[in-house]
Amino acid sequence: DAGVIQSPRHEVTEMGQEVTLRCKPISGHNSLFWYRQTMMRGLELLIYFNNNVPIDDSGMPEDRFSAKMPNASFSTLKIQPSEPRDSAVYFCASSLGDRGPYEQYFGPGTRLTVT
Amino acid sequence: AQSVTQLGSHVSVSEGALVLLRCNYSSSVPPYLFWYVQYPNQGLQLLLKYTSAATLVKGINGFEAEFKKSETSFHLTKPSAHMSDAAEYFCAVSAKTGANNLFFGTGTRLTVIP
């Protein structure tokens, strides 16, 4: 199995631009999670989906952030407009969410820099 | 609600010395527990997990953790540290029923001194 795939691995953009991060979960996994990691705030859960349905988006920082999961093999996290404080590493993870123990498998992350 | 507390954001050990990373959990019922490792510029990788089958859990790279219900702890140990163990380690907890997300600790950065 290829594991969780994220693209791009690095993104540098200017403030005000739209940024789209992409994730392909492990085949057969039905739960998908988006995290953000920074030195100041550590690892934060932004949103997660079960069976393509958003379950908890309370971690999404503002309306500038949105996430979609149109099918079981693809999800996007969009930031519009981006701001320098959005600079972070964004991780996607997937798991078999319908039975425990729910261990998550992480992708390599996307390092976002907003200038 | 589930949560974990990792004691010590930074731990330094000499090469060959015992590694002990502490994790205490809070849960109303026995949970699932996990340790993850993150090497520089990589995603988190599962080290081991506790699912109630056995209280002493062995993981990859010589690590193990013991579930102690009386102490609500799940500390991570390794008898002899290697330079390659230098990384950040995260403890995590999830409920056995209901929501299937994990709650992560704040992480412990392990430094191995040659």
Short mmCIF file of C-alpha atoms in Angstrom, two decimals:
data_model
loop_
_atom_site.label_atom_id
_atom_site.label_comp_id
_atom_site.label_asym_id
_atom_site.label_seq_id
_atom_site.Cartn_x
_atom_site.Cartn_y
_atom_site.Cartn_z
CA ASP A 1 0.00 0.00 0.00
CA ALA A 2 1.26 3.47 -0.87
CA GLY A 3 0.12 4.96 2.41
CA VAL A 4 -1.53 8.34 2.75
CA ILE A 5 -0.53 10.61 -0.11
CA GLN A 6 -0.43 14.38 0.20
CA SER A 7 0.29 17.01 -2.38
CA PRO A 8 2.02 19.30 -2.76
CA ARG A 9 4.81 18.57 -0.29
CA HIS A 10 5.80 22.21 -0.18
CA GLU A 11 3.80 25.30 -1.03
CA VAL A 12 5.00 28.88 -0.97
CA THR A 13 2.41 31.52 -1.70
CA GLU A 14 1.75 35.19 -1.16
CA MET A 15 -0.70 36.56 1.33
CA GLY A 16 -4.20 36.76 -0.14
CA GLN A 17 -3.79 33.84 -2.53
CA GLU A 18 -5.90 30.72 -2.47
CA VAL A 19 -4.18 27.53 -1.36
CA THR A 20 -5.47 24.01 -1.93
CA LEU A 21 -3.97 21.01 -0.19
CA ARG A 22 -4.80 17.52 -1.34
CA CYS A 23 -4.97 14.14 0.32
CA LYS A 24 -5.53 10.58 -0.82
CA PRO A 25 -6.26 8.24 2.12
CA ILE A 26 -5.27 4.60 2.36
CA SER A 27 -7.59 2.47 0.26
CA GLY A 28 -10.36 0.98 2.40
CA HIS A 29 -10.07 3.53 5.19
CA ASN A 30 -13.30 5.37 5.85
CA SER A 31 -12.14 8.11 8.21
CA LEU A 32 -9.97 11.05 7.22
CA PHE A 33 -8.42 13.72 9.42
CA TRP A 34 -6.75 17.06 8.72
CA TYR A 35 -4.21 18.40 11.23
CA ARG A 36 -2.06 21.49 11.46
CA GLN A 37 1.29 21.54 13.24
CA THR A 38 3.22 24.63 14.34
CA MET A 39 5.91 25.26 16.90
CA MET A 40 3.62 27.54 18.89
CA ARG A 41 0.43 25.48 18.96
CA GLY A 42 1.70 21.95 18.37
CA LEU A 43 -0.55 19.43 16.61
CA GLU A 44 -4.14 20.60 16.12
CA LEU A 45 -7.06 18.64 14.67
CA LEU A 46 -8.84 20.83 12.13
CA ILE A 47 -11.61 18.58 10.84
CA TYR A 48 -12.43 14.94 10.31
CA PHE A 49 -14.71 12.94 8.05
CA ASN A 50 -16.37 9.57 8.45
CA ASN A 51 -17.62 7.97 5.22
CA ASN A 52 -17.02 11.28 3.40
CA VAL A 53 -19.24 13.21 5.83
CA PRO A 54 -17.71 15.96 8.01
CA ILE A 55 -18.17 14.95 11.66
CA ASP A 56 -16.33 17.63 13.62
CA ASP A 57 -15.02 20.88 12.16
CA SER A 58 -14.68 22.73 15.45
CA GLY A 59 -10.93 22.95 14.95
CA MET A 60 -11.17 24.90 11.71
CA PRO A 61 -9.74 28.28 12.69
CA GLU A 62 -11.89 30.60 10.57
CA ASP A 63 -14.20 30.80 7.60
CA ARG A 64 -11.14 31.18 5.42
CA PHE A 65 -10.61 27.43 5.88
CA SER A 66 -12.79 24.85 4.18
CA ALA A 67 -12.49 21.11 3.59
CA LYS A 68 -14.24 18.72 1.30
CA MET A 69 -14.29 15.00 0.72
CA PRO A 70 -16.15 14.36 -2.54
CA ASN A 71 -15.39 10.64 -2.50
CA ALA A 72 -13.67 7.99 -0.43
CA SER A 73 -10.30 8.46 -2.09
CA PHE A 74 -9.83 12.21 -2.12
CA SER A 75 -10.03 15.22 0.17
CA THR A 76 -9.03 18.86 -0.08
CA LEU A 77 -8.27 21.56 2.45
CA LYS A 78 -8.61 25.06 1.06
CA ILE A 79 -7.48 28.36 2.53
CA GLN A 80 -8.86 31.49 0.90
CA PRO A 81 -7.45 34.07 1.35
CA SER A 82 -4.23 32.85 2.92
CA GLU A 83 -2.40 34.82 5.62
CA PRO A 84 1.16 34.57 6.99
CA ARG A 85 -0.16 33.07 10.25
CA ASP A 86 -1.42 30.08 8.24
CA SER A 87 2.19 29.02 7.68
CA ALA A 88 2.47 25.52 9.14
CA VAL A 89 2.77 21.86 8.25
CA TYR A 90 -0.59 20.36 7.36
CA PHE A 91 -1.04 16.62 7.83
CA CYS A 92 -3.70 14.31 6.53
CA ALA A 93 -4.35 10.99 8.27
CA SER A 94 -6.73 8.12 7.65
CA SER A 95 -8.07 5.21 9.67
CA LEU A 96 -10.59 2.39 9.72
CA GLY A 97 -13.18 4.35 11.59
CA ASP A 98 -15.94 1.81 11.98
CA ARG A 99 -14.14 -0.42 14.45
CA GLY A 100 -11.44 0.11 17.05
CA PRO A 101 -8.74 0.69 17.91
CA TYR A 102 -8.84 3.54 15.36
CA GLU A 103 -5.13 4.00 14.84
CA GLN A 104 -4.43 6.71 12.31
CA TYR A 105 -1.90 6.62 9.51
CA PHE A 106 -0.34 9.92 8.61
CA GLY A 107 0.83 11.34 5.33
CA PRO A 108 4.18 13.11 4.95
CA GLY A 109 2.59 16.53 5.30
CA THR A 110 2.46 19.72 3.26
CA ARG A 111 4.71 22.53 4.43
CA LEU A 112 2.90 25.79 3.71
CA THR A 113 4.68 29.12 3.75
CA VAL A 114 2.64 32.28 3.26
CA THR A 115 4.70 35.42 2.67
CA ALA B 1 -13.91 13.03 27.51
CA GLN B 2 -10.49 11.63 26.77
CA SER B 3 -7.19 13.43 27.14
CA VAL B 4 -3.52 12.68 27.69
CA THR B 5 -0.79 14.57 29.51
CA GLN B 6 2.83 14.14 28.57
CA LEU B 7 5.20 15.11 31.35
CA GLY B 8 8.31 16.82 30.06
CA SER B 9 8.39 18.55 26.71
CA HIS B 10 12.10 17.75 26.36
CA VAL B 11 14.00 14.70 27.54
CA SER B 12 17.73 14.12 27.08
CA VAL B 13 19.46 10.78 27.56
CA SER B 14 22.91 9.45 26.83
CA GLU B 15 23.37 6.88 24.12
CA GLY B 16 22.88 3.46 25.69
CA ALA B 17 20.84 4.78 28.61
CA LEU B 18 17.24 3.97 29.46
CA VAL B 19 14.57 5.99 27.70
CA LEU B 20 11.45 6.81 29.72
CA LEU B 21 8.76 9.06 28.28
CA ARG B 22 5.76 9.67 30.47
CA CYS B 23 2.10 9.74 29.52
CA ASN B 24 -0.95 9.87 31.77
CA TYR B 25 -4.45 9.57 30.40
CA SER B 26 -7.85 10.72 31.50
CA SER B 27 -10.83 8.66 30.46
CA SER B 28 -14.08 7.58 32.05
CA VAL B 29 -13.67 4.07 30.64
CA PRO B 30 -10.58 2.07 29.64
CA PRO B 31 -9.48 3.60 26.37
CA TYR B 32 -7.29 2.71 23.45
CA LEU B 33 -3.82 4.22 23.84
CA PHE B 34 -1.08 4.91 21.32
CA TRP B 35 2.45 6.16 20.98
CA TYR B 36 3.55 7.84 17.78
CA VAL B 37 7.01 9.00 16.72
CA GLN B 38 7.79 11.92 14.43
CA TYR B 39 11.23 12.19 12.87
CA PRO B 40 12.31 15.56 11.48
CA ASN B 41 10.38 16.64 8.41
CA GLN B 42 8.18 13.54 8.45
CA GLY B 43 4.66 12.61 9.42
CA LEU B 44 3.72 10.76 12.59
CA GLN B 45 4.40 7.02 12.62
CA LEU B 46 2.67 4.54 14.90
CA LEU B 47 5.08 3.02 17.43
CA LEU B 48 2.65 0.86 19.38
CA LYS B 49 -0.92 0.63 20.60
CA TYR B 50 -2.79 -0.68 23.63
CA THR B 51 -6.10 -2.38 22.95
CA SER B 52 -6.58 -4.23 26.29
CA ALA B 53 -5.22 -7.54 24.99
CA ALA B 54 -2.08 -7.24 27.15
CA THR B 55 -0.89 -4.56 29.54
CA LEU B 56 2.70 -4.67 28.26
CA VAL B 57 2.81 -3.69 24.63
CA LYS B 58 5.84 -4.08 22.41
CA GLY B 59 6.35 -1.81 19.45
CA ILE B 60 8.82 -1.12 16.72
CA ASN B 61 12.47 -0.17 17.20
CA GLY B 62 12.70 -1.84 20.62
CA PHE B 63 10.15 0.39 22.35
CA GLU B 64 7.51 -0.86 24.73
CA ALA B 65 4.84 0.64 26.94
CA GLU B 66 2.94 -0.62 29.95
CA PHE B 67 -0.69 0.17 30.65
CA LYS B 68 -1.26 0.77 34.38
CA LYS B 69 -4.89 1.36 35.16
CA SER B 70 -4.25 2.17 38.83
CA GLU B 71 -1.88 4.97 37.80
CA THR B 72 -3.75 5.93 34.60
CA SER B 73 -0.39 5.79 32.88
CA PHE B 74 1.03 4.50 29.63
CA HIS B 75 4.74 5.31 29.79
CA LEU B 76 7.05 4.54 26.88
CA THR B 77 10.40 2.88 27.53
CA LYS B 78 13.42 1.54 25.71
CA PRO B 79 16.29 -0.14 27.55
CA SER B 80 19.11 1.39 25.51
CA ALA B 81 18.86 4.61 23.52
CA HIS B 82 20.30 4.88 20.04
CA MET B 83 21.18 8.07 18.23
CA SER B 84 18.47 7.22 15.71
CA ASP B 85 15.82 7.47 18.46
CA ALA B 86 16.13 11.25 18.52
CA ALA B 87 12.67 12.45 17.51
CA GLU B 88 9.43 13.80 18.91
CA TYR B 89 7.09 11.36 20.58
CA PHE B 90 3.34 11.75 20.97
CA CYS B 91 0.98 9.87 23.24
CA ALA B 92 -2.65 9.62 22.09
CA VAL B 93 -5.96 8.24 23.36
CA SER B 94 -9.26 7.30 21.82
CA ALA B 95 -12.53 6.04 23.21
CA LYS B 96 -13.65 2.48 22.56
CA THR B 97 -17.14 3.63 21.61
CA GLY B 98 -18.53 6.74 20.04
CA ALA B 99 -16.20 9.19 18.35
CA ASN B 100 -13.27 7.59 16.58
CA ASN B 101 -10.83 10.49 16.64
CA LEU B 102 -7.59 10.51 18.61
CA PHE B 103 -6.63 13.04 21.27
CA PHE B 104 -2.91 13.76 21.16
CA GLY B 105 -0.58 14.96 23.87
CA THR B 106 1.68 17.94 23.37
CA GLY B 107 4.67 15.78 22.52
CA THR B 108 8.08 15.07 24.07
CA ARG B 109 11.23 15.82 22.16
CA LEU B 110 13.89 13.19 22.83
CA THR B 111 17.54 14.14 22.45
CA VAL B 112 20.19 11.41 22.52
CA ILE B 113 23.64 12.53 23.60
CA PRO B 114 26.58 10.61 22.14
#
